[in-house]
Coordinates of N, CA and C and ligand atoms in Angstrom, one line a residue:
X1 N 3.7 7.3 10.5 CA 4.4 7.0 11.9 C 5.0 8.0 12.8
X2 N 4.8 7.9 14.2 CA 5.3 9.2 14.8 C 6.1 8.9 16.0
X3 N 7.2 8.9 16.1 CA 8.2 8.3 17.3 C 9.2 9.3 17.6
X4 N 8.8 9.5 19.2 CA 9.8 10.4 19.4 C 10.2 9.8 20.8
X5 N 11.4 10.0 21.0 CA 12.1 9.9 22.1 C 11.9 11.1 23.5
X6 N 11.0 10.4 24.1 CA 10.5 11.3 25.1 C 11.1 11.7 26.4
X7 N 12.2 10.2 27.0 CA 13.0 10.7 28.2 C 14.0 9.5 27.9
X8 N 14.9 9.9 28.6 CA 16.5 9.2 28.6 C 17.0 9.4 29.5
X9 N 17.9 8.4 29.9 CA 18.8 8.4 31.0 C 19.6 9.9 31.0
X10 N 19.8 10.7 31.9 CA 20.6 12.0 31.7 C 22.3 11.4 31.1
X11 N 22.8 12.1 30.3 CA 24.4 11.8 30.1 C 24.8 10.3 29.7
X12 N 23.5 9.6 28.9 CA 23.7 7.9 29.1 C 25.2 7.5 28.8
X13 N 26.1 8.2 28.3 CA 27.2 7.7 27.4 C 27.9 7.5 28.8
X14 N 27.8 8.6 29.7 CA 28.6 9.1 30.7 C 28.5 7.7 31.6
X15 N 26.9 7.7 31.9 CA 26.6 6.7 33.0 C 27.3 5.5 32.9
X16 N 26.9 5.1 31.7 CA 27.5 3.7 31.2 C 29.2 3.5 31.5
X17 N 29.8 4.6 30.7 CA 31.4 4.6 31.0 C 31.7 4.3 32.7
X18 N 31.1 5.3 33.4 CA 31.4 5.1 34.5 C 31.2 3.5 35.4
X19 N 29.9 3.1 35.1 CA 29.6 2.1 35.2 C 30.8 0.8 35.2
X20 N 31.1 0.8 33.4 CA 31.9 0.0 33.1 C 33.6 -0.1 33.6
X21 N 33.9 1.5 34.0 CA 35.3 1.6 34.7 C 35.0 1.3 36.2
X22 N 34.1 1.3 36.9 CA 34.0 1.1 38.4 C 34.5 -0.8 38.4
X23 N 34.0 -1.4 37.2 CA 34.6 -2.9 37.4 C 36.1 -3.2 37.6
X24 N 36.6 -2.0 37.1 CA 38.4 -1.8 36.9 C 38.9 -1.0 38.3
X25 N 38.3 -0.4 39.0 CA 39.1 0.6 39.5 C 38.6 0.5 41.4
X26 N 39.3 1.2 41.7 CA 39.0 1.2 43.3 C 38.4 2.4 43.8
X27 N 37.9 3.4 42.9 CA 37.2 4.4 42.8 C 35.6 4.5 42.9
X28 N 34.7 5.1 43.4 CA 33.2 5.1 43.3 C 32.7 5.5 42.0
X29 N 31.6 5.2 41.7 CA 31.2 5.8 40.0 C 31.2 7.1 40.0
X30 N 30.4 7.6 41.0 CA 30.2 9.0 40.8 C 32.2 10.3 40.5
X31 N 33.2 9.7 41.6 CA 34.3 10.2 41.7 C 35.0 9.6 39.9
X32 N 34.3 8.3 39.5 CA 35.0 8.0 38.1 C 34.5 9.0 36.9
X33 N 32.6 9.5 37.3 CA 32.2 9.9 36.1 C 32.7 11.6 36.1
X34 N 33.2 11.9 37.6 CA 33.6 13.4 37.1 C 34.9 13.6 36.5
X35 N 35.8 12.5 37.0 CA 36.9 12.7 36.2 C 36.9 12.1 34.8
X36 N 36.3 11.8 34.3 CA 36.1 10.9 32.8 C 35.8 12.8 31.7
X37 N 37.0 12.5 31.0 CA 36.6 13.8 30.2 C 35.8 13.3 28.9
X38 N 34.9 14.1 28.3 CA 34.3 13.4 26.8 C 35.1 12.3 26.2
X39 N 36.3 12.9 25.9 CA 36.9 12.5 25.0 C 37.2 10.5 25.3
X40 N 37.5 10.7 26.8 CA 37.6 9.1 27.3 C 36.5 8.4 27.7
X41 N 35.5 9.1 27.3 CA 34.2 8.3 27.8 C 33.8 7.7 26.3
X42 N 34.3 8.7 25.3 CA 34.0 7.8 23.5 C 35.1 6.8 24.0
X43 N 36.1 7.1 24.0 CA 37.2 6.0 23.6 C 36.7 4.8 24.5
X44 N 36.4 4.9 25.7 CA 36.0 3.7 27.1 C 35.2 2.7 26.2
X45 N 34.0 3.4 25.6 CA 32.7 3.1 25.1 C 33.4 2.5 23.9
X46 N 34.2 2.7 22.8 CA 34.2 2.0 21.8 C 34.8 0.7 22.0
X47 N 36.1 0.8 23.5 CA 36.4 -0.2 23.6 C 35.7 -1.4 24.4
X48 N 34.8 -0.9 24.8 CA 33.7 -1.8 25.5 C 32.9 -2.7 24.8
X49 N 32.3 -1.9 24.0 CA 31.8 -2.4 22.6 C 32.3 -3.6 22.1
X50 N 33.7 -3.0 21.3 CA 34.1 -3.9 20.7 C 34.6 -5.3 21.3
X51 N 35.0 -5.3 22.8 CA 35.1 -6.3 23.0 C 33.9 -7.3 23.7
X52 N 32.7 -6.9 23.6 CA 31.2 -7.2 23.9 C 31.4 -7.2 25.6
X53 N 31.7 -6.2 26.4 CA 31.0 -6.1 27.3 C 30.1 -5.5 27.5
X54 N 28.9 -5.8 27.3 CA 28.0 -5.1 27.0 C 26.7 -4.8 28.2
X55 N 27.4 -5.9 29.6 CA 26.0 -5.2 30.3 C 25.9 -4.1 31.3
X56 N 26.9 -2.8 30.8 CA 26.7 -2.0 31.5 C 26.2 -1.1 30.6
X57 N 25.4 -1.5 29.4 CA 24.9 -0.7 28.6 C 23.4 -0.5 29.5
X58 N 22.9 -1.7 30.1 CA 21.7 -1.8 31.1 C 21.6 -0.6 31.7
X59 N 22.3 0.4 32.2 CA 22.0 1.3 32.8 C 21.6 2.6 32.0
X60 N 21.6 2.4 30.5 CA 21.0 3.4 30.3 C 19.9 3.5 29.4
X61 N 18.9 4.1 29.7 CA 17.4 3.5 29.1 C 17.0 4.6 28.7
X62 N 15.7 4.2 27.4 CA 15.5 5.1 26.3 C 13.8 4.8 26.0
X63 N 13.3 5.8 26.6 CA 11.3 5.6 26.7 C 11.3 6.6 25.3
X64 N 10.3 5.9 24.5 CA 9.6 6.4 23.3 C 8.1 6.1 23.0
X65 N 7.8 7.2 22.9 CA 6.3 7.5 22.4 C 6.1 7.2 20.9
X66 N 5.2 6.3 20.5 CA 5.2 5.8 19.1 C 3.8 6.2 18.8
X67 N 3.4 6.4 17.7 CA 1.8 6.7 17.5 C 1.9 5.9 15.9
X68 N 0.3 6.0 15.8 CA 0.4 5.7 13.7 C 1.1 4.5 13.5
X69 N 1.1 3.6 14.4 CA 1.6 1.9 14.1 C 0.4 1.0 14.0
X70 N 0.5 -0.2 13.4 CA -0.8 -1.1 13.2 C -0.5 -2.0 14.4
X71 N -1.5 -2.6 14.6 CA -1.5 -3.5 15.5 C -0.3 -4.8 15.2
X72 N -0.4 -5.1 14.0 CA 0.5 -6.0 13.3 C 1.8 -5.8 13.8
X73 N 2.3 -4.5 13.8 CA 3.6 -3.9 14.4 C 3.7 -4.1 15.4
X74 N 2.7 -3.7 16.9 CA 3.0 -3.8 18.1 C 2.9 -5.0 18.6
X75 N 2.5 -5.9 17.6 CA 2.4 -7.5 18.3 C 3.8 -8.0 17.7
X76 N 4.4 -7.7 16.8 CA 6.5 -8.1 16.7 C 6.7 -7.0 17.1
X77 N 6.5 -5.8 17.9 CA 7.7 -5.0 19.0 C 7.6 -5.9 20.4
X78 N 6.2 -6.0 20.9 CA 6.4 -6.6 22.4 C 6.8 -7.9 22.4
X79 N 7.4 -8.4 21.4 CA 8.0 -9.9 21.2 C 9.5 -10.0 22.1
X80 N 9.9 -8.3 22.1 CA 11.5 -8.0 22.4 C 11.2 -7.8 24.0
X81 N 10.9 -8.9 24.7 CA 10.7 -9.1 26.2 C 11.8 -8.2 26.7
X82 N 12.9 -7.9 26.9 CA 13.5 -7.3 27.7 C 13.5 -5.7 27.2
X83 N 12.3 -5.3 27.8 CA 11.7 -3.5 27.6 C 10.5 -3.8 27.8
X84 N 10.0 -2.3 28.8 CA 8.8 -2.3 28.8 C 7.7 -1.6 28.1
X85 N 6.6 -1.6 28.2 CA 5.6 -1.2 27.3 C 4.0 -0.8 28.2
X86 N 3.5 0.1 27.4 CA 2.2 0.7 27.6 C 1.5 1.2 26.4
X87 N 0.1 0.5 26.1 CA -0.1 0.3 25.2 C -1.9 0.5 25.1
X88 N -2.5 1.7 24.2 CA -3.5 1.9 24.1 C -4.6 0.9 24.6
X89 N -5.1 0.8 25.2 CA -6.4 -0.4 25.1 C -7.7 -0.5 24.6
X90 N -8.1 -1.6 23.6 CA -8.7 -1.4 23.0 C -10.3 -2.0 24.1
X91 N -9.9 -2.2 25.4 CA -11.3 -2.7 26.1 C -12.2 -1.2 26.9
X92 N -11.0 -0.1 27.2 CA -11.6 1.2 27.5 C -11.5 2.3 26.6
X93 N -11.0 2.1 25.4 CA -11.0 3.0 24.5 C -12.0 2.4 23.2
X94 N -12.9 3.4 23.3 CA -13.6 2.9 22.1 C -13.0 2.9 20.3
X95 N -13.1 2.0 19.8 CA -12.4 1.9 18.3 C -13.4 2.3 17.3
X96 N -14.5 2.9 17.8 CA -15.9 3.2 16.6 C -15.1 3.9 15.5
X97 N -14.3 4.7 15.7 CA -13.6 5.9 14.5 C -12.1 5.1 14.3
X98 N -11.7 3.7 14.4 CA -10.5 3.3 14.6 C -9.9 4.0 13.5
X99 N -8.6 4.5 13.7 CA -7.9 4.7 12.3 C -7.3 3.6 12.1
X100 N -6.8 3.2 10.2 CA -6.3 2.1 10.1 C -4.9 2.3 9.4
X101 N -3.9 1.5 9.1 CA -2.6 1.6 8.6 C -2.6 0.7 7.0
X102 N -2.5 1.6 6.1 CA -2.2 0.8 4.9 C -1.2 0.6 4.1
X103 N -0.7 -0.7 4.3 CA 0.9 -0.9 3.6 C 0.9 -0.4 2.3
X104 N 2.1 -0.1 1.7 CA 2.4 0.5 0.8 C 2.2 0.1 -0.6
X105 N 2.5 -1.4 -0.6 CA 1.7 -2.2 -1.6 C 0.2 -2.2 -1.7
X106 N -0.5 -2.2 -0.6 CA -2.1 -1.9 -1.4 C -2.0 -0.6 -1.5
X107 N -1.4 0.6 -1.0 CA -1.3 2.3 -1.6 C -1.2 2.3 -2.7
X108 N -0.3 1.2 -3.0 CA 0.2 1.1 -4.5 C -0.8 0.8 -5.6
X109 N -1.9 -0.2 -5.5 CA -2.4 -0.7 -6.2 C -3.9 -0.3 -6.2
X110 N -4.9 0.6 -7.2 CA -5.9 0.8 -6.7 C -6.9 0.1 -6.4
X111 N -6.9 -1.2 -7.2 CA -7.9 -2.3 -7.2 C -7.6 -2.7 -5.3
X112 N -6.8 -2.9 -5.1 CA -6.4 -3.7 -3.7 C -6.5 -2.6 -3.0
X113 N -6.3 -1.3 -3.3 CA -6.4 -0.1 -2.4 C -7.9 -0.3 -2.1
X114 N -9.0 -0.4 -3.1 CA -10.2 0.1 -2.7 C -11.1 -1.5 -2.1
X115 N -10.5 -2.3 -2.5 CA -11.3 -4.0 -1.8 C -10.8 -3.9 -0.3
X116 N -9.7 -3.3 0.1 CA -9.2 -3.0 1.4 C -10.6 -1.8 2.3
X117 N -10.0 -0.7 1.5 CA -10.9 0.5 2.4 C -12.7 -0.2 2.5
X118 N -13.1 -0.6 1.2 CA -14.3 -1.1 1.8 C -14.7 -2.2 2.7
X119 N -13.4 -3.3 2.9 CA -13.6 -4.6 3.7 C -13.5 -3.5 5.3
X120 N -12.6 -2.7 5.2 CA -12.5 -2.2 6.8 C -13.6 -1.1 7.1
X121 N -13.9 -0.8 5.9 CA -15.6 0.4 6.5 C -16.5 -0.8 7.1
X122 N -16.6 -2.3 6.2 CA -17.5 -3.2 6.8 C -17.1 -3.6 8.0
X123 N -16.0 -3.4 8.6 CA -15.4 -3.9 10.0 C -16.2 -3.0 10.9
X124 N -15.5 -1.7 10.4 CA -15.7 -0.6 11.2 C -17.6 -0.6 11.6
X125 N -18.6 -1.2 10.7 CA -19.9 -1.1 10.6 C -20.2 -2.1 11.7
X126 N -19.8 -3.4 11.7 CA -19.8 -4.8 12.2 C -19.3 -4.4 14.1
X127 N -18.3 -3.5 13.8 CA -17.9 -3.1 15.6 C -19.0 -2.4 15.8
X128 N -19.3 -1.6 15.2 CA -20.2 -0.6 16.0 C -21.7 -1.4 16.4
X129 N -21.9 -2.3 15.3 CA -23.3 -2.9 15.5 C -22.8 -3.7 16.9
X130 N -21.7 -4.2 17.0 CA -21.5 -5.3 18.1 C -21.5 -4.6 19.5
X131 N -20.4 -3.5 19.1 CA -20.6 -2.5 20.5 C -21.9 -2.2 21.5
X132 N -22.5 -2.0 20.4 CA -24.1 -1.5 21.2 C -24.4 -3.0 21.7
X133 N -24.3 -4.1 21.5 CA -24.8 -5.6 21.8 C -24.1 -6.3 23.1
X134 N -22.5 -6.4 23.1 CA -21.7 -6.9 23.9 C -20.7 -6.2 24.0
X135 N -19.7 -6.3 25.2 CA -19.1 -5.7 26.0 C -17.8 -5.1 25.0
X136 N -17.2 -3.7 24.8 CA -16.2 -3.6 24.2 C -15.3 -4.4 23.9
X137 N -14.6 -5.2 25.3 CA -13.6 -5.9 24.8 C -14.1 -7.0 24.2
X138 N -15.3 -7.5 24.0 CA -15.7 -8.9 22.9 C -15.7 -8.2 21.7
X139 N -16.4 -7.2 21.4 CA -16.5 -6.4 19.9 C -15.4 -6.5 19.7
X140 N -14.1 -6.1 20.0 CA -13.0 -5.6 19.5 C -11.9 -6.9 18.9
X141 N -12.6 -8.1 19.0 CA -12.1 -9.2 18.4 C -12.6 -9.2 17.0
X142 N -13.3 -8.1 16.8 CA -13.5 -8.0 14.8 C -12.6 -7.1 14.2
X143 N -11.6 -6.7 15.1 CA -10.9 -5.4 14.8 C -9.7 -6.1 14.0
X144 N -8.8 -5.4 12.9 CA -7.9 -6.2 12.3 C -6.8 -5.4 12.5
X145 N -5.4 -6.4 12.5 CA -4.1 -5.9 12.6 C -3.9 -4.6 12.2
X146 N -4.8 -4.3 10.9 CA -4.4 -2.9 10.3 C -4.8 -1.5 11.7
X147 N -5.4 -2.0 12.5 CA -5.8 -1.0 13.5 C -4.8 -0.2 13.9
X148 N -4.7 1.0 14.1 CA -3.7 1.9 14.5 C -3.8 2.1 16.2
X149 N -2.6 2.0 16.5 CA -2.3 1.8 18.1 C -0.9 2.7 18.6
X150 N -1.2 3.3 19.9 CA 0.2 4.0 20.6 C 0.4 3.6 21.4
X151 N 1.7 3.5 21.6 CA 2.1 2.8 22.4 C 3.5 3.7 23.1
X152 N 4.0 3.3 24.4 CA 5.1 4.2 25.3 C 6.1 3.1 25.5
X153 N 7.4 3.0 25.2 CA 8.1 1.7 25.4 C 9.3 2.3 25.9
X154 N 10.1 1.5 27.2 CA 11.5 2.1 27.1 C 12.3 0.4 27.0
X155 N 13.5 1.3 26.4 CA 14.3 -0.2 26.4 C 15.9 0.3 27.0
X156 N 16.6 -0.7 27.4 CA 18.1 -0.1 27.8 C 18.9 0.0 26.5
X157 N 20.1 0.0 26.7 CA 20.9 0.2 25.6 C 21.3 -0.6 25.2
X158 N 21.4 -2.2 25.8 CA 21.8 -3.5 25.1 C 20.8 -3.7 24.8
X159 N 19.4 -3.4 25.3 CA 18.7 -4.3 24.4 C 18.1 -3.7 23.1
X160 N 18.2 -2.4 23.0 CA 18.0 -1.6 21.7 C 19.1 -2.3 20.7
X161 N 20.7 -2.1 21.2 CA 21.5 -3.3 20.0 C 20.9 -4.0 19.2
X162 N 20.5 -5.2 20.4 CA 19.8 -6.4 20.3 C 18.3 -6.2 18.7
X163 N 17.7 -4.9 19.5 CA 16.2 -4.6 18.6 C 16.6 -4.1 17.4
X164 N 17.9 -3.4 17.0 CA 18.3 -2.9 16.0 C 18.8 -3.8 15.1
X165 N 19.7 -4.7 15.8 CA 20.4 -5.9 14.8 C 19.4 -6.5 14.1
X166 N 18.2 -6.7 14.9 CA 17.1 -7.7 14.4 C 16.1 -6.7 13.1
X167 N 15.9 -5.7 13.7 CA 14.9 -5.0 13.0 C 15.3 -3.7 11.9
X168 N 16.4 -3.4 12.1 CA 16.9 -2.7 10.8 C 17.2 -3.4 9.5
X169 N 17.1 -4.8 9.9 CA 17.8 -5.7 8.8 C 16.9 -5.5 7.5
X170 N 17.2 -5.8 6.3 CA 16.0 -5.4 5.4 C 15.4 -6.2 5.2
X171 N 15.4 -7.4 6.0 CA 14.7 -8.9 5.6 C 13.3 -8.7 6.6
X172 N 13.6 -7.6 7.8 CA 12.9 -7.5 8.8 C 11.5 -7.0 8.1
X173 N 10.4 -7.3 8.7 CA 8.7 -6.5 8.1 C 9.1 -5.0 7.7
X174 N 8.4 -4.5 6.9 CA 8.5 -3.2 6.5 C 7.8 -2.0 7.5
X175 N 7.1 -2.4 8.5 CA 6.8 -1.6 8.9 C 7.8 -1.4 10.4
X176 N 8.1 -2.6 10.8 CA 8.7 -2.5 12.1 C 10.4 -1.9 11.8
X177 N 10.5 -2.4 10.4 CA 11.8 -1.9 10.1 C 12.0 -0.3 9.8
X178 N 10.7 -0.1 9.2 CA 10.7 1.6 9.6 C 10.9 2.2 10.8
X179 N 10.3 1.4 12.2 CA 10.1 2.1 13.6 C 11.4 2.0 14.0
X180 N 12.3 1.0 13.8 CA 13.6 0.5 14.2 C 14.6 1.3 13.3
X181 N 14.2 2.0 12.3 CA 15.3 3.3 11.8 C 15.1 4.4 12.6
X182 N 13.6 4.6 12.5 CA 13.1 6.3 13.6 C 13.5 6.0 14.6
X183 N 13.7 5.2 15.5 CA 14.1 4.6 16.7 C 15.7 4.8 16.9
X184 N 16.1 4.6 16.0 CA 17.8 4.5 16.3 C 18.7 5.9 15.6
X185 N 17.5 6.3 14.9 CA 17.8 8.3 14.4 C 17.8 8.7 15.8
X186 N 16.6 8.5 16.2 CA 16.4 9.4 18.1 C 17.8 9.1 18.8
X187 N 17.6 8.3 18.9 CA 19.0 7.6 20.4 C 20.5 7.9 19.6
X188 N 20.5 8.2 18.5 CA 21.9 8.4 17.8 C 22.0 10.0 18.4
X189 N 21.3 11.0 18.4 CA 21.3 12.0 18.7 C 21.8 12.4 19.9
X190 N 21.4 11.6 21.0 CA 21.7 12.0 22.1 C 22.8 10.6 22.9
X191 N 23.1 10.0 22.1 CA 23.9 8.7 22.5 C 25.0 7.9 21.3
X192 N 25.5 9.1 20.6 CA 26.1 8.8 19.1 C 27.3 7.9 19.5
X193 N 27.9 7.6 20.0 CA 28.8 6.6 20.0 C 28.5 5.0 20.8
X194 N 27.1 5.4 21.5 CA 26.8 4.0 21.9 C 26.2 3.3 20.7
X195 N 25.5 4.1 19.8 CA 24.4 3.5 19.0 C 25.6 3.8 17.7
X196 N 26.6 4.1 17.5 CA 27.2 4.1 16.3 C 26.7 2.9 15.1
X197 N 27.4 2.3 15.8 CA 27.6 1.1 14.9 C 25.9 0.2 15.2
X198 N 25.0 0.6 15.6 CA 23.9 -0.4 15.8 C 23.2 -0.7 14.2
X199 N 23.2 -1.7 14.3 CA 22.4 -2.2 12.9 C 22.6 -3.5 12.6
X200 N 22.1 -4.3 11.9 CA 22.2 -5.2 11.2 C 23.7 -5.6 11.0
X201 N 24.0 -7.2 11.4 CA 25.4 -7.7 11.4 C 25.7 -7.7 10.1
X202 N 25.0 -7.4 9.0 CA 25.5 -7.3 8.0 C 26.2 -5.8 7.6
X203 N 25.9 -4.6 8.1 CA 26.5 -3.4 7.9 C 27.8 -3.4 8.8
X204 N 27.6 -4.2 10.2 CA 29.0 -4.1 11.0 C 29.5 -5.1 11.0
X205 N 29.5 -5.9 10.6 CA 30.5 -7.0 10.5 C 30.6 -8.3 9.2
X206 N 29.6 -7.6 7.9 CA 29.5 -7.8 7.1 C 29.4 -9.6 6.9
X207 N 28.6 -9.7 8.0 CA 27.9 -11.3 8.2 C 26.2 -11.2 8.1
X208 N 25.9 -12.3 7.6 CA 24.0 -12.3 7.3 C 24.0 -13.4 7.7
X209 N 23.0 -13.4 8.5 CA 22.0 -14.9 9.3 C 21.0 -15.5 8.7
X210 N 21.0 -14.6 7.5 CA 19.4 -15.1 6.3 C 19.4 -15.9 5.6
X211 N 20.8 -16.8 5.6 CA 21.5 -18.3 4.7 C 20.5 -17.4 3.0
X212 N 19.9 -18.5 2.6 CA 19.3 -18.4 0.9 C 18.5 -17.0 1.2
X213 N 18.0 -16.2 2.3 CA 17.0 -15.2 2.0 C 18.0 -14.3 2.5
X214 N 19.4 -14.4 2.1 CA 20.1 -13.1 2.2 C 19.9 -12.0 1.3
X215 N 19.8 -10.6 1.9 CA 19.3 -9.8 0.9 C 20.6 -9.0 -0.1
X216 N 21.8 -9.9 0.4 CA 23.2 -9.9 -0.3 C 24.2 -8.5 -0.3
X217 N 23.3 -7.7 1.0 CA 24.4 -6.4 1.5 C 25.6 -6.9 2.3
X218 N 25.2 -7.9 2.8 CA 26.7 -8.6 3.6 C 28.0 -8.5 2.6
X219 N 27.2 -9.4 1.5 CA 28.5 -9.4 0.4 C 29.1 -7.9 0.2
X220 N 28.7 -6.9 -0.2 CA 28.6 -5.9 -1.0 C 29.5 -5.1 0.3
X221 N 29.0 -5.1 1.8 CA 30.2 -4.3 3.1 C 31.2 -5.2 3.2
X222 N 31.2 -6.6 2.8 CA 32.6 -7.4 2.8 C 33.6 -6.9 1.5
X223 N 32.9 -6.7 0.5 CA 33.8 -5.9 -1.0 C 34.5 -4.8 -0.5
X224 N 33.6 -3.7 0.5 CA 34.0 -2.7 0.3 C 34.9 -2.4 1.8
X225 N 34.5 -3.5 2.5 CA 35.8 -3.5 3.7 C 34.7 -3.5 5.0
X226 N 35.1 -4.7 6.1 CA 34.3 -4.3 7.0 C 35.0 -3.1 8.2
X227 N 34.2 -2.3 8.7 CA 34.6 -1.5 9.8 C 35.5 -2.0 10.8
X228 N 36.9 -1.8 10.7 CA 37.8 -2.0 11.7 C 37.9 -1.4 13.1
X229 N 37.2 -0.4 12.9 CA 37.1 0.7 14.3 C 36.2 -0.3 15.2
X230 N 35.8 -1.5 15.4 CA 35.0 -1.8 16.8 C 33.9 -2.7 15.7
X231 N 33.5 -3.8 16.9 CA 32.2 -4.7 16.5 C 31.8 -4.9 17.3
X232 N 30.1 -4.9 17.4 CA 29.6 -5.4 18.7 C 29.7 -6.5 19.0
X233 N 29.8 -6.8 19.9 CA 30.2 -8.6 20.3 C 28.9 -8.9 21.4
X234 N 27.4 -9.2 20.8 CA 26.7 -9.2 21.4 C 26.6 -10.9 22.3
X235 N 27.7 -11.3 22.1 CA 27.7 -12.7 23.0 C 28.2 -12.6 24.2
X236 N 28.2 -11.8 25.1 CA 28.4 -11.3 26.6 C 27.6 -10.5 27.4
Ligands
LIG301 C1 13.0 -11.3 10.7 C2 12.4 -11.8 11.9 C3 11.3 -12.4 11.5 C4 11.0 -13.3 12.8 N1 9.8 -13.9 12.3 C5 8.9 -14.9 13.5 C6 8.0 -15.8 13.0 O1 7.7 -16.4 12.3 N2 7.6 -16.4 14.4 C7 7.7 -16.1 15.8 O2 7.1 -16.4 16.5 N3 8.8 -14.9 15.8 C8 9.3 -14.5 14.7 N4 10.3 -13.3 15.2 C9 10.2 -13.2 16.3 C10 11.6 -13.5 17.0 O3 12.0 -15.0 17.1 C11 11.8 -12.8 18.6 O4 10.9 -13.4 19.4 C12 11.8 -11.4 18.6 O5 12.7 -10.6 17.5 C13 12.6 -11.3 19.7 O6 13.8 -11.0 19.7 P1 14.8 -11.3 21.4 O7 14.3 -12.6 21.5 O8 16.3 -11.7 20.6 O9 14.3 -10.2 21.9 P2 14.0 -10.1 23.6 O10 13.0 -11.1 23.8 O11 14.2 -9.1 23.7 O12 15.6 -10.7 24.0 C14 16.4 -10.4 24.1 C15 17.8 -11.4 24.0 O13 17.7 -11.6 25.8 C16 17.9 -13.3 25.7 N5 16.8 -13.9 26.4 C17 15.7 -13.0 26.4 N6 14.4 -13.9 27.1 C18 15.0 -15.2 27.3 C19 14.7 -16.6 27.8 N7 13.5 -16.6 28.1 N8 15.6 -17.6 27.6 C20 16.8 -17.3 27.3 N9 17.5 -15.9 26.9 C21 16.6 -15.1 27.0 C22 17.8 -13.7 24.2 O14 19.8 -13.7 24.3 C23 17.6 -12.6 23.6 O15 18.0 -12.5 22.4 C24 10.9 -12.8 13.9 C25 11.9 -12.1 14.4 C26 12.2 -11.3 13.2 C27 13.8 -10.1 13.2

């Protein structure tokens, strides 16, 4: 899997802080931004996040190039509606030599791996045959969820917090969880305060919504003590 943050709002934290301050000030956003020190930006963002005033976070956006992921992953990713996507087309791009993603559980089991590879090669042969007699857009119907795909996606910071909350969770499917962790790593480098507490509610609040299917981390976090430096309140 390759995940790269290829573009983002310049000075995302200052932009969000200035937009939020504007709500409570007579001054214009440019003037506010010029007068905010990095320390003020940081403490203002922490406060903003802890009280759940998250709409100003929508002014900062982040664009990722993602490669080496499966169509099983991309199907889950695009369920996140508050984002923009561009994905490699199976209508316009020939898939005769498609790459495929192998889940770790299959890679770890020689019999499963042998079966997996054999069947995927059969599918490849069938695709090639079909693509000679029907349009690519129809031949692709035989391609599996394992088929490798490439995407570009753009999220705003608020939507990313929702994404990390759902997909960094240990209960999320392994491939999209790995993607979420990589994306979180990328944005933390350029907006550390905005994403300091990004992640599942067990990590930030000691609360798990998975009921009986909980992995138990929330209990562990509560035992260690929930961070008191602020919580994401995704409610407003
Ligand atoms: C562990 C896990 C298991 C899952 N299993 C399944 C499954 O079995 N089947 C399945 O179909 N999906 C499943 N999903 C996908 C899930 O239901 C969501 O579609 C996906 O996580 C996107 O989340 P979202 O709607 O919060 O994100 P976004 O679409 O980005 O929306 C962000 C937020 O905006 C608001 N919003 C967006 N659109 C609307 C709207 N139309 N109306 C009102 N509010 C809106 C909501 O508050 C929402 O939380 C699963 C997700 C996870 C994390």
